[in-house]
Amino acid sequence: MTDTGRLSTLDRFLPVWIGLAIAAGLALGRLIPGLGGLLSAVQVDGISLPIAAGLLIMMYPVLAKVRYDRLDTVTADRRLLIGSLLLNWVVGPAVMFALAWLLLPDLPHYRTGLIIVGLARCIAMVIIWNDLACGDREAAAVLVALNSMFQVVMFAVLGWFYLSVLPGWLGLPQTGIDVSAWQIAKSVLIFLGIPLAAGYLTRRLGERVKSRQWYETRLLPRLGPWALYGLLFTIVILFALQGDQIASRPWDVARIAVPLLAYFAVMWAGGYALGLALRLGYARTTTQAFTAAGNNFELAIAVAIATFGASSGEALAGVVGPLIEVPVLVTLVYVSLALRPRLFPSPPTATRPVERLRS
């Protein structure tokens, strides 16, 4: 089979591969006793090594594709930067707070866990969703870096506000979180800093030793498939870790899933609508939408476990987050691609999602 045919097959069945990865993870978690505990135990200072490995493998090829000499065109776009900051640090936490209280008024532990998820803005997997939907790679790199800086400074402050101050003003029960700036910075350094540095150095060295043409036509096609492999591996591990919990507490998972589904839909649609209103064009509108909808689940889970314990309802709400996010945002990738010819006249030549990852 030729490479073109193989790409077409992968593209056509991308949702199937992701569905199989989810099913494989759930099956492994149920069929192999103690697998979840074993995977959870393989960690360093609270960081799950299997998940970290999958995320790094997933992000590195995409960040190696970024043309870093074009980042100034993104940083000069104040509409994009300001819009993204407002969506991520004003609208996002407020939307999750409102949905958590409206839909889980009788489940305080899950509610708190969801609010923590809403505070942890995405710095990892959004890179993949953006690339699959043919968003602006350079814009994604800048917005993720911006989120990272704000996350270090604002996460604990917003946690105090939404879990203690605002509930107190509204006469609602209050709680708090125990998180240090180093814990947040560590998440940023590992899940963004490592692949970003590796991608930047790969491009700089590849172009200097060879040429940009060689780098983009010879090296990147070899690196590209690893983004998909890393994504599928990460999905398998995530669902294997929580397969037993999902099977043993399906009603709790369903209750947590409802506000999460609403949150992802509201944030993605809000980001897309704002991009249309600001006339950002398809690529940057898509980037803004996915950046607004995604969350840093590793940080949220780590904070929930450190503050409330591994078996707490807050921790369960954190781990359900990515389990809902993966299928929902994959669906939104195809929604975005379907909207492109309708909302953006004369689009560029269509690129299939998997072909985009591998190119």
CSV table of C-alpha atoms in Angstrom, one decimal:
chain,number,residue,atom,x,y,z
A,1,MET,CA,0.0,0.0,0.0
A,2,THR,CA,1.3,3.4,-0.9
A,3,ASP,CA,1.9,6.1,1.7
A,4,THR,CA,-1.0,8.2,0.2
A,5,GLY,CA,-3.4,5.3,0.6
A,6,ARG,CA,-2.3,4.7,4.2
A,7,LEU,CA,-2.8,8.3,5.1
A,8,SER,CA,-6.3,8.2,3.6
A,9,THR,CA,-7.2,5.1,5.6
A,10,LEU,CA,-5.9,6.7,8.8
A,11,ASP,CA,-7.8,9.8,8.1
A,12,ARG,CA,-11.0,8.0,7.3
A,13,PHE,CA,-10.9,6.0,10.5
A,14,LEU,CA,-9.4,8.5,13.0
A,15,PRO,CA,-12.5,8.4,15.3
A,16,VAL,CA,-12.3,4.6,15.2
A,17,TRP,CA,-8.7,4.6,16.3
A,18,ILE,CA,-9.5,6.9,19.2
A,19,GLY,CA,-12.6,4.8,20.1
A,20,LEU,CA,-10.5,1.7,20.0
A,21,ALA,CA,-7.9,3.3,22.3
A,22,ILE,CA,-10.6,4.3,24.8
A,23,ALA,CA,-12.0,0.7,24.7
A,24,ALA,CA,-8.6,-0.8,25.0
A,25,GLY,CA,-7.8,1.4,28.0
A,26,LEU,CA,-11.1,0.5,29.8
A,27,ALA,CA,-10.6,-3.2,29.0
A,28,LEU,CA,-7.1,-3.2,30.3
A,29,GLY,CA,-8.1,-1.4,33.5
A,30,ARG,CA,-10.8,-4.0,34.1
A,31,LEU,CA,-9.2,-7.2,32.9
A,32,ILE,CA,-5.8,-6.8,34.6
A,33,PRO,CA,-6.2,-6.5,38.3
A,34,GLY,CA,-4.1,-3.9,39.9
A,35,LEU,CA,-3.0,-2.3,36.6
A,36,GLY,CA,-4.4,1.1,37.5
A,37,GLY,CA,-2.6,1.0,40.8
A,38,LEU,CA,0.6,0.0,39.1
A,39,LEU,CA,0.4,2.8,36.5
A,40,SER,CA,-0.4,5.3,39.3
A,41,ALA,CA,2.6,4.1,41.3
A,42,VAL,CA,5.0,4.8,38.4
A,43,GLN,CA,5.4,8.5,39.1
A,44,VAL,CA,8.0,11.0,40.3
A,45,ASP,CA,7.0,13.7,42.7
A,46,GLY,CA,3.3,13.3,41.8
A,47,ILE,CA,3.8,13.2,38.0
A,48,SER,CA,2.5,10.1,36.3
A,49,LEU,CA,5.4,8.9,34.1
A,50,PRO,CA,3.3,6.9,31.6
A,51,ILE,CA,1.0,9.9,31.0
A,52,ALA,CA,3.9,12.3,30.9
A,53,ALA,CA,5.7,10.1,28.3
A,54,GLY,CA,2.5,10.0,26.2
A,55,LEU,CA,2.0,13.8,26.3
A,56,LEU,CA,5.6,14.5,25.5
A,57,ILE,CA,5.7,12.1,22.5
A,58,MET,CA,2.4,13.6,21.4
A,59,MET,CA,3.4,17.3,21.6
A,60,TYR,CA,7.0,17.1,20.4
A,61,PRO,CA,6.3,16.6,16.6
A,62,VAL,CA,3.7,19.3,16.5
A,63,LEU,CA,6.0,21.8,18.3
A,64,ALA,CA,8.8,20.8,15.9
A,65,LYS,CA,6.6,22.0,13.0
A,66,VAL,CA,6.1,25.5,14.4
A,67,ARG,CA,7.9,28.1,12.4
A,68,TYR,CA,9.3,30.1,15.3
A,69,ASP,CA,10.5,32.9,13.1
A,70,ARG,CA,6.8,33.7,12.5
A,71,LEU,CA,5.7,34.1,16.1
A,72,ASP,CA,5.9,37.9,15.9
A,73,THR,CA,2.9,37.9,13.6
A,74,VAL,CA,0.9,36.3,16.4
A,75,THR,CA,2.2,38.4,19.3
A,76,ALA,CA,1.3,41.5,17.2
A,77,ASP,CA,-2.3,40.4,17.0
A,78,ARG,CA,-3.7,42.0,20.1
A,79,ARG,CA,-7.3,40.9,19.3
A,80,LEU,CA,-6.3,37.3,19.5
A,81,LEU,CA,-4.2,37.6,22.6
A,82,ILE,CA,-6.7,39.7,24.6
A,83,GLY,CA,-9.6,37.6,23.5
A,84,SER,CA,-7.8,34.4,24.5
A,85,LEU,CA,-6.8,35.8,27.9
A,86,LEU,CA,-10.4,36.9,28.6
A,87,LEU,CA,-11.8,33.5,27.6
A,88,ASN,CA,-9.3,31.5,29.6
A,89,TRP,CA,-8.9,33.5,32.8
A,90,VAL,CA,-12.2,35.4,33.1
A,91,VAL,CA,-14.9,33.5,31.2
A,92,GLY,CA,-13.7,29.9,31.6
A,93,PRO,CA,-13.4,29.7,35.4
A,94,ALA,CA,-16.7,31.6,35.8
A,95,VAL,CA,-18.6,29.2,33.4
A,96,MET,CA,-17.3,26.1,35.3
A,97,PHE,CA,-18.2,27.6,38.6
A,98,ALA,CA,-21.7,28.4,37.5
A,99,LEU,CA,-22.2,25.0,35.8
A,100,ALA,CA,-20.8,23.1,38.9
A,101,TRP,CA,-23.2,24.9,41.3
A,102,LEU,CA,-26.2,24.6,39.0
A,103,LEU,CA,-25.8,21.0,38.0
A,104,LEU,CA,-24.2,19.5,41.1
A,105,PRO,CA,-25.7,21.4,44.0
A,106,ASP,CA,-26.0,18.2,46.1
A,107,LEU,CA,-22.5,16.9,45.4
A,108,PRO,CA,-20.0,19.3,47.0
A,109,HIS,CA,-16.9,17.1,46.4
A,110,TYR,CA,-17.5,16.6,42.7
A,111,ARG,CA,-18.4,20.3,42.4
A,112,THR,CA,-15.1,21.4,44.0
A,113,GLY,CA,-13.2,19.0,41.7
A,114,LEU,CA,-14.9,20.5,38.6
A,115,ILE,CA,-14.1,24.1,39.7
A,116,ILE,CA,-10.4,23.1,40.0
A,117,VAL,CA,-10.6,21.6,36.5
A,118,GLY,CA,-12.0,24.9,35.2
A,119,LEU,CA,-9.1,26.8,36.7
A,120,ALA,CA,-6.4,24.7,35.1
A,121,ARG,CA,-6.1,26.1,31.6
A,122,CYS,CA,-4.8,23.8,28.8
A,123,ILE,CA,-1.1,23.7,28.0
A,124,ALA,CA,-0.7,20.3,26.4
A,125,MET,CA,-3.4,18.4,24.5
A,126,VAL,CA,-4.8,21.5,22.9
A,127,ILE,CA,-1.8,21.5,20.7
A,128,ILE,CA,-3.1,18.3,19.1
A,129,TRP,CA,-6.7,19.3,18.8
A,130,ASN,CA,-5.6,22.5,17.1
A,131,ASP,CA,-3.4,20.7,14.7
A,132,LEU,CA,-6.1,18.2,13.8
A,133,ALA,CA,-8.5,21.0,13.0
A,134,CYS,CA,-5.9,22.8,10.9
A,135,GLY,CA,-5.6,25.7,13.3
A,136,ASP,CA,-2.7,28.2,13.4
A,137,ARG,CA,0.3,26.3,14.8
A,138,GLU,CA,2.3,29.5,15.7
A,139,ALA,CA,-0.8,31.0,17.4
A,140,ALA,CA,-1.3,27.9,19.4
A,141,ALA,CA,2.3,27.9,20.6
A,142,VAL,CA,2.0,31.6,21.7
A,143,LEU,CA,-1.4,31.1,23.4
A,144,VAL,CA,-0.3,28.0,25.3
A,145,ALA,CA,2.9,29.8,26.5
A,146,LEU,CA,0.7,32.8,27.6
A,147,ASN,CA,-1.6,30.4,29.4
A,148,SER,CA,1.4,28.8,31.1
A,149,MET,CA,2.7,32.1,32.5
A,150,PHE,CA,-0.8,33.1,33.7
A,151,GLN,CA,-1.3,29.7,35.3
A,152,VAL,CA,1.8,30.0,37.5
A,153,VAL,CA,0.6,33.4,38.7
A,154,MET,CA,-3.2,33.1,38.8
A,155,PHE,CA,-4.1,29.4,39.5
A,156,ALA,CA,-3.8,29.7,43.3
A,157,VAL,CA,-5.4,33.2,43.4
A,158,LEU,CA,-8.4,32.1,41.3
A,159,GLY,CA,-8.7,28.9,43.4
A,160,TRP,CA,-9.0,31.0,46.6
A,161,PHE,CA,-11.5,33.3,44.9
A,162,TYR,CA,-13.8,30.7,43.4
A,163,LEU,CA,-13.7,28.2,46.3
A,164,SER,CA,-13.7,30.6,49.2
A,165,VAL,CA,-14.3,34.3,48.4
A,166,LEU,CA,-17.1,34.1,45.8
A,167,PRO,CA,-19.1,31.4,47.7
A,168,GLY,CA,-18.8,33.5,50.8
A,169,TRP,CA,-20.3,36.5,49.0
A,170,LEU,CA,-23.1,34.3,47.7
A,171,GLY,CA,-23.8,32.7,51.1
A,172,LEU,CA,-22.6,29.3,49.8
A,173,PRO,CA,-20.3,26.7,51.5
A,174,GLN,CA,-16.6,27.5,51.3
A,175,THR,CA,-13.5,25.4,50.8
A,176,GLY,CA,-9.9,25.9,49.8
A,177,ILE,CA,-7.0,24.3,48.0
A,178,ASP,CA,-3.4,23.6,49.0
A,179,VAL,CA,-1.2,24.4,46.0
A,180,SER,CA,2.2,26.0,45.7
A,181,ALA,CA,3.6,28.1,42.8
A,182,TRP,CA,6.3,25.4,42.4
A,183,GLN,CA,3.7,22.7,41.9
A,184,ILE,CA,2.1,24.7,39.1
A,185,ALA,CA,5.4,25.7,37.6
A,186,LYS,CA,6.6,22.1,37.6
A,187,SER,CA,3.5,21.1,35.6
A,188,VAL,CA,4.2,23.9,33.1
A,189,LEU,CA,7.9,23.0,32.8
A,190,ILE,CA,7.3,19.3,32.2
A,191,PHE,CA,4.3,19.3,29.9
A,192,LEU,CA,5.1,22.4,27.9
A,193,GLY,CA,8.8,23.4,28.5
A,194,ILE,CA,10.3,20.0,27.6
A,195,PRO,CA,8.5,19.5,24.2
A,196,LEU,CA,8.7,23.2,23.4
A,197,ALA,CA,12.5,23.3,23.9
A,198,ALA,CA,12.9,20.0,22.0
A,199,GLY,CA,10.8,21.2,19.1
A,200,TYR,CA,12.6,24.6,18.9
A,201,LEU,CA,16.0,23.0,19.0
A,202,THR,CA,15.1,20.4,16.4
A,203,ARG,CA,14.0,23.1,14.0
A,204,ARG,CA,16.9,25.4,14.6
A,205,LEU,CA,19.5,22.6,14.2
A,206,GLY,CA,17.8,20.9,11.3
A,207,GLU,CA,17.5,24.1,9.3
A,208,ARG,CA,21.1,25.2,10.2
A,209,VAL,CA,22.7,21.8,9.3
A,210,LYS,CA,20.6,21.1,6.3
A,211,SER,CA,17.9,23.6,5.1
A,212,ARG,CA,14.3,24.5,5.7
A,213,GLN,CA,13.2,22.6,2.6
A,214,TRP,CA,15.0,19.4,3.8
A,215,TYR,CA,13.6,19.9,7.3
A,216,GLU,CA,10.0,20.3,6.2
A,217,THR,CA,10.0,17.8,3.4
A,218,ARG,CA,12.3,15.1,4.8
A,219,LEU,CA,12.4,15.2,8.6
A,220,LEU,CA,9.0,16.4,9.6
A,221,PRO,CA,7.1,13.7,7.7
A,222,ARG,CA,9.1,11.2,9.7
A,223,LEU,CA,8.4,12.9,13.0
A,224,GLY,CA,4.7,13.6,12.3
A,225,PRO,CA,3.2,10.1,12.9
A,226,TRP,CA,4.5,10.1,16.5
A,227,ALA,CA,2.0,12.8,17.4
A,228,LEU,CA,-0.8,10.4,16.6
A,229,TYR,CA,1.0,7.5,18.3
A,230,GLY,CA,1.5,9.6,21.4
A,231,LEU,CA,-2.1,10.7,21.5
A,232,LEU,CA,-3.4,7.1,21.2
A,233,PHE,CA,-1.0,5.9,23.9
A,234,THR,CA,-2.0,8.7,26.3
A,235,ILE,CA,-5.7,7.8,25.8
A,236,VAL,CA,-5.1,4.1,26.5
A,237,ILE,CA,-3.2,5.0,29.7
A,238,LEU,CA,-5.8,7.5,30.9
A,239,PHE,CA,-8.7,5.1,30.5
A,240,ALA,CA,-6.7,2.2,31.9
A,241,LEU,CA,-6.0,4.2,35.0
A,242,GLN,CA,-9.7,4.9,35.6
A,243,GLY,CA,-11.4,1.8,34.0
A,244,ASP,CA,-12.3,0.3,37.4
A,245,GLN,CA,-13.7,3.6,38.8
A,246,ILE,CA,-15.8,4.2,35.7
A,247,ALA,CA,-17.3,0.7,35.8
A,248,SER,CA,-17.9,0.7,39.6
A,249,ARG,CA,-19.4,4.3,39.8
A,250,PRO,CA,-21.2,4.9,36.5
A,251,TRP,CA,-23.9,7.1,37.9
A,252,ASP,CA,-21.3,9.4,39.6
A,253,VAL,CA,-19.3,9.6,36.3
A,254,ALA,CA,-22.5,10.5,34.5
A,255,ARG,CA,-23.4,13.2,36.9
A,256,ILE,CA,-19.8,14.7,36.6
A,257,ALA,CA,-20.0,14.4,32.8
A,258,VAL,CA,-23.1,16.6,32.4
A,259,PRO,CA,-21.5,19.9,33.5
A,260,LEU,CA,-18.3,18.9,31.7
A,261,LEU,CA,-20.1,18.4,28.4
A,262,ALA,CA,-21.9,21.8,28.8
A,263,TYR,CA,-18.6,23.5,29.7
A,264,PHE,CA,-16.7,22.2,26.6
A,265,ALA,CA,-19.6,23.1,24.3
A,266,VAL,CA,-20.0,26.6,25.8
A,267,MET,CA,-16.3,27.4,25.8
A,268,TRP,CA,-15.6,26.1,22.3
A,269,ALA,CA,-18.6,27.8,20.8
A,270,GLY,CA,-17.8,31.1,22.7
A,271,GLY,CA,-14.2,31.0,21.4
A,272,TYR,CA,-15.4,30.3,17.9
A,273,ALA,CA,-18.0,33.0,18.0
A,274,LEU,CA,-15.5,35.6,19.3
A,275,GLY,CA,-13.1,34.6,16.5
A,276,LEU,CA,-15.8,35.2,14.0
A,277,ALA,CA,-16.7,38.5,15.5
A,278,LEU,CA,-13.1,39.7,15.5
A,279,ARG,CA,-12.6,38.4,11.9
A,280,LEU,CA,-9.5,36.4,12.9
A,281,GLY,CA,-9.9,34.0,10.0
A,282,TYR,CA,-10.4,30.2,10.1
A,283,ALA,CA,-7.0,29.1,11.5
A,284,ARG,CA,-6.8,31.6,14.4
A,285,THR,CA,-10.5,31.3,15.2
A,286,THR,CA,-10.1,27.5,15.5
A,287,THR,CA,-7.0,28.0,17.7
A,288,GLN,CA,-8.8,30.4,20.0
A,289,ALA,CA,-11.8,28.0,20.3
A,290,PHE,CA,-9.7,24.9,21.2
A,291,THR,CA,-7.5,26.9,23.6
A,292,ALA,CA,-10.5,28.1,25.4
A,293,ALA,CA,-12.1,24.7,25.7
A,294,GLY,CA,-9.2,22.6,26.8
A,295,ASN,CA,-7.9,22.1,30.4
A,296,ASN,CA,-4.6,21.1,32.1
A,297,PHE,CA,-6.0,17.9,33.6
A,298,GLU,CA,-2.6,16.8,35.0
A,299,LEU,CA,-2.4,19.9,37.2
A,300,ALA,CA,-6.1,19.6,38.2
A,301,ILE,CA,-5.7,16.0,39.2
A,302,ALA,CA,-2.4,16.6,41.1
A,303,VAL,CA,-4.0,19.5,43.1
A,304,ALA,CA,-7.1,17.5,43.9
A,305,ILE,CA,-5.1,14.5,45.1
A,306,ALA,CA,-2.6,16.7,47.1
A,307,THR,CA,-5.4,18.6,48.8
A,308,PHE,CA,-8.2,16.1,49.2
A,309,GLY,CA,-6.7,12.6,48.7
A,310,ALA,CA,-6.5,10.1,45.9
A,311,SER,CA,-9.8,8.5,46.7
A,312,SER,CA,-11.7,11.7,47.1
A,313,GLY,CA,-14.6,12.9,45.1
A,314,GLU,CA,-12.6,15.9,44.0
A,315,ALA,CA,-9.9,13.6,42.5
A,316,LEU,CA,-12.6,11.6,40.7
A,317,ALA,CA,-14.0,14.7,39.2
A,318,GLY,CA,-10.5,15.6,38.0
A,319,VAL,CA,-9.9,12.3,36.3
A,320,VAL,CA,-13.3,12.2,34.6
A,321,GLY,CA,-12.3,15.5,33.0
A,322,PRO,CA,-10.0,14.2,30.3
A,323,LEU,CA,-12.1,11.1,29.8
A,324,ILE,CA,-14.9,13.4,28.6
A,325,GLU,CA,-12.7,15.9,27.0
A,326,VAL,CA,-11.0,13.5,24.6
A,327,PRO,CA,-14.1,12.3,22.7
A,328,VAL,CA,-15.8,15.7,22.9
A,329,LEU,CA,-12.9,17.7,21.5
A,330,VAL,CA,-12.3,15.0,18.8
A,331,THR,CA,-15.9,15.6,17.7
A,332,LEU,CA,-15.4,19.3,17.7
A,333,VAL,CA,-12.4,18.9,15.4
A,334,TYR,CA,-14.8,17.5,12.8
A,335,VAL,CA,-17.4,20.2,13.6
A,336,SER,CA,-14.7,22.9,13.0
A,337,LEU,CA,-13.7,21.4,9.7
A,338,ALA,CA,-17.3,21.1,8.6
A,339,LEU,CA,-17.9,24.8,9.5
A,340,ARG,CA,-14.9,26.0,7.5
A,341,PRO,CA,-16.4,26.1,4.0
A,342,ARG,CA,-19.7,27.5,5.4
A,343,LEU,CA,-18.3,30.3,7.6
A,344,PHE,CA,-15.0,31.2,5.9
A,345,PRO,CA,-15.3,31.8,2.1
A,346,SER,CA,-12.5,30.6,-0.2
A,347,PRO,CA,-10.8,28.4,2.4
A,348,PRO,CA,-7.3,26.9,1.7
A,349,THR,CA,-7.0,23.5,0.2
A,350,ALA,CA,-8.6,21.1,2.7
A,351,THR,CA,-6.2,19.0,4.8
A,352,ARG,CA,-7.4,15.8,6.4
A,353,PRO,CA,-6.8,15.7,10.2
A,354,VAL,CA,-4.4,12.8,10.3
A,355,GLU,CA,-2.6,14.1,7.2
A,356,ARG,CA,-2.2,17.4,9.1
A,357,LEU,CA,-0.5,15.6,12.0
A,358,ARG,CA,1.8,13.6,9.8
A,359,SER,CA,2.7,16.4,7.4
